[in-house]
Amino acid sequence: MADGSQASLRSVRTTCPYCGVGCGVTAVPDGLGGATVTGDTEHPANFGRLCSKGSALGETLSPATRLLYPEIAGTRVDWDRATRHVASELQRVRQNYGPKAIAFYLSGQLLTEDYYVANKLAKGFIGTPHVDTNSRLCMASSVAGHKRAFGADVVPGCYDDLDTADLVVLVGSNTAWCHPVLYQRIQKARQTRGTKVVNIDPRRTATSEGADLQLSLAAGSDTCLWNGLLVWLAGQNLIDAGYISAHTEDFEPALALARERAGTISKVAFHTGLPAEDVQAFFELWGANPRVVSCYSQGVNQSIQGTDKVNAIINCHLATGRIAKPGMGPLSLTGQPNAMGGREVGGLANMLAAHMEFSPRERELVERFWKAPHLAEHEGLKAVALFDAIDRGEIKALWVIGSNPAVSMPRANATRAALSKLELLVVSEVVHANDTSAAATVKLPAHGWGEKDGTVTNSERCISRQRPFLTPAGDARPDWWILSRVAGHLGWGDAFNYRSAAGIFVEHAALSGFENTGERVFNIAGLADLSESAYDNLEPVQWPVLEPGRSTQRVFSDGQFATPSRRARFIAVARTLERNATSDAYPLLLNTGRIRDQWHTMTRTGLTARLSAHISEPFAEIHPTDAAAAGIEDGGLVRLETAHGAAVVKAVVTDRGLAGAVFAPIHWSAQNSSAGRIGALVHSAADPVSGQPDLKATPARASAVEAALSGFILSALELPILSHPDVVYWARSKNQTGTLTTFAIDGTFAVARSIIEACLPHGARLTMSDARVAGFRSAVLCDGRLEAIAFLGSPPNLQPGAWLKSMLMRDQLAPFERLALLAGELPNGAEDAGPIVCVCHQVGSRRIGEAIAAGCQSTEAVGLACSAGTNCGSCVPEINRMLSGYAVRAGAAKKQAVKI
Ligand code: SF4
């Protein structure tokens, strides 16, 4: 497929491109550029299940937003010209400033083969060590924690352990939304075999709905809790002295420091802010259940003490010998689909390749294997430091592949400004426009999902194939092909003479086994002789793979680790105070994260109306106490500010988070919101060991935003952005066949009306305007079809109902429908469904509420009544929350009735 040839219409088994669960999917192309996507029943990560994002993959394949041709300075060019230009510019920068003036910023979305070639070109041939990736923002602290404890970046366990554990502890992980298929697996074990679930997270999230114990601890106090557990286990004689003595080292210093910092339950309760009885209950659950799996994710990793948090968790597993055995062990849940594959090939600045680093021995080995003329001599700059170096002018050329750092990096405004200082910014991308490519000097169209051919590795070390099933859009090419062409123009064609992804994979596999006598755990030499067809047909396999066909489910089961002594290391972990404490100016802590139905900066999930139906606007969750103090109302607008930037988003006033904390999702960008880019607010403080930025605790303040008028525009075509100074907020999302823009304006009715009218397309108009009630409604019709409709008014949160949304889909409106347009509903119209909860069956909260009020007392009963929650299951936690809320309200009403 490297030449962009026509894909066939047969069904293809491939892998979901979103989260680190790495679900297998089966795609059947329709021959028109789309495909039907279902879960692969044979894939060991999901056995056929998909979450809402995976289920909607077939709706995100439109070529409408694709970058189709190479561009230099905005002008379309052919591939030869584009790759020659990139090569000559890289050569110029290298000659003028040296190789270290060149950097690469990669992505956990890339396939292993693309990652391998980028790393080889940069570190082996150009000679720059500055190759980092957005995976630095995702799991670098887990990598560092694994290396400190085990001597290698290895996840010891596997997903099967979740099926046999008696206790699953979720730490800093909204698993229900961010790893939904694993969450459903945990819930199934909970229902069928009584597995207990503890959720450790400052916020009550959808994950909490399926937990037996919720620990809403204070931000940054995780190490104290786990140190306390270590001390308690030792005090109760629940440690495994035999395992500690035979297979570990440095236990005593770790325990001594833990005793000093978290010696009693009351001390732990004080520092974590948890009720002492909850701390006790957690410790007792851990003590009573040898089969325990601790899953950790971004709430652990994205912290200035992320590595310490990881080691504090691992310490407890080592102390009890509960590691790498069925149903037991620490399990890092990777955010991205190929964060682990990127680590395997050295996609991080502090790694070389095949889990090797920059020691003289490993440098020499890689240099010899690659026949590399300019092997980088030392570690490069990690993400935050890399963009700082760009800002200082030390890096002159940057090649960004598959990432959008102008949105996702901490201090994203500073990142965006730094990009404009580069002499060369090459962006290899799938979409034509994003916040990063706006500054690009060269844009190169890369294969998207469905066109890509290669491998990814999920959170349980399972290597799976991503197989192509679509004809590539325009002139798009595989990332490895683009990199290899540039390498060829630079004179290194022999070393980059790849014909296919298979050729790259076997070279990567061979390097992993090259002079590896067991000191490097990452070894897939058993796959180094794969033929093209064997590679094509490769079944999911967990590394290490030492011999053909031999997968490894668990690593370190024999108690032999990858440290020089072969013993696992306890790490003495102090409870460091959060460096970035709040102040009078910034009294809140801003926590960032993901929502259920969107992925990263929405360049793909944002293309389907189904996934925008659940949450369509940027928002911030704020505690009622903080909201009241700032005059912020639920559903109103809130301005969030930090020392680095500001955002204006919708306020969700809720006590799900702790007072003093505010939560906002990361997905919105300048492409779909006026000021929803949360990365712009986040500070750049990073973990000193892993370099992973702290995206969970930026000092912030919140204030209410005044807006006299609000409204929406539904349009079949994308309309110009509302850029008038009186427009204090807008957000844009996909709506079935068109676009929904919601907005708020703080100005006079006359000015607001003129802003909206100027934005509407040409065509026959039906208009109603009444200045006395500040109401304006206008519909634009073309050949009997509704092209656009705008509502402007004074009530906050003016939103279109389902009927009005559906009118954009109609070829010809009936007369009675035309008459009802400006009312927004039919005179005898059914009540609106309310916000969509179940995106698969498009069931709104109102319908679910009716089912519950009619007597449904379980998710199964609700499913039978209205189908909600019966497909992918991603909405089940939310239905559970509605059920609990109803039960609480019913209980309160009963008490009230008794009193009366
Ligand atoms: Fe994709 Fe969802 Fe599976 Fe993650 S859980 S890999 S997003 S289908």
Short mmCIF file of C-alpha atoms and ligand atoms in Angstrom, two decimals, residues 16 18-23 49-51 53-55 178-181, ligand 1:
data_model
loop_
_atom_site.label_atom_id
_atom_site.label_comp_id
_atom_site.label_asym_id
_atom_site.label_seq_id
_atom_site.Cartn_x
_atom_site.Cartn_y
_atom_site.Cartn_z
CA CYS A 16 -8.17 0.76 17.12
CA TYR A 18 -7.10 5.57 20.13
CA CYS A 19 -6.27 4.47 23.65
CA GLY A 20 -3.67 2.10 25.04
CA VAL A 21 -6.13 -0.75 25.53
CA GLY A 22 -5.36 -1.58 21.89
CA CYS A 23 -8.64 -3.21 20.90
CA ARG A 49 -15.99 -5.22 22.63
CA LEU A 50 -15.48 -1.61 21.58
CA CYS A 51 -16.16 1.63 23.41
CA LYS A 53 -14.92 5.95 20.21
CA GLY A 54 -14.01 2.61 18.68
CA SER A 55 -17.62 1.97 17.64
CA CYS A 178 -10.27 6.66 29.20
CA HIS A 179 -9.87 2.87 28.98
CA PRO A 180 -13.53 1.85 28.72
CA VAL A 181 -13.12 -1.70 27.47
FE1 SF4 B 1 -10.32 2.01 21.05
FE2 SF4 B 1 -12.10 2.23 23.01
FE3 SF4 B 1 -10.66 0.00 22.74
FE4 SF4 B 1 -9.53 2.24 23.60
S1 SF4 B 1 -11.13 1.07 24.68
S2 SF4 B 1 -8.69 0.85 22.06
S3 SF4 B 1 -10.61 3.79 22.40
S4 SF4 B 1 -12.19 0.79 21.30
#
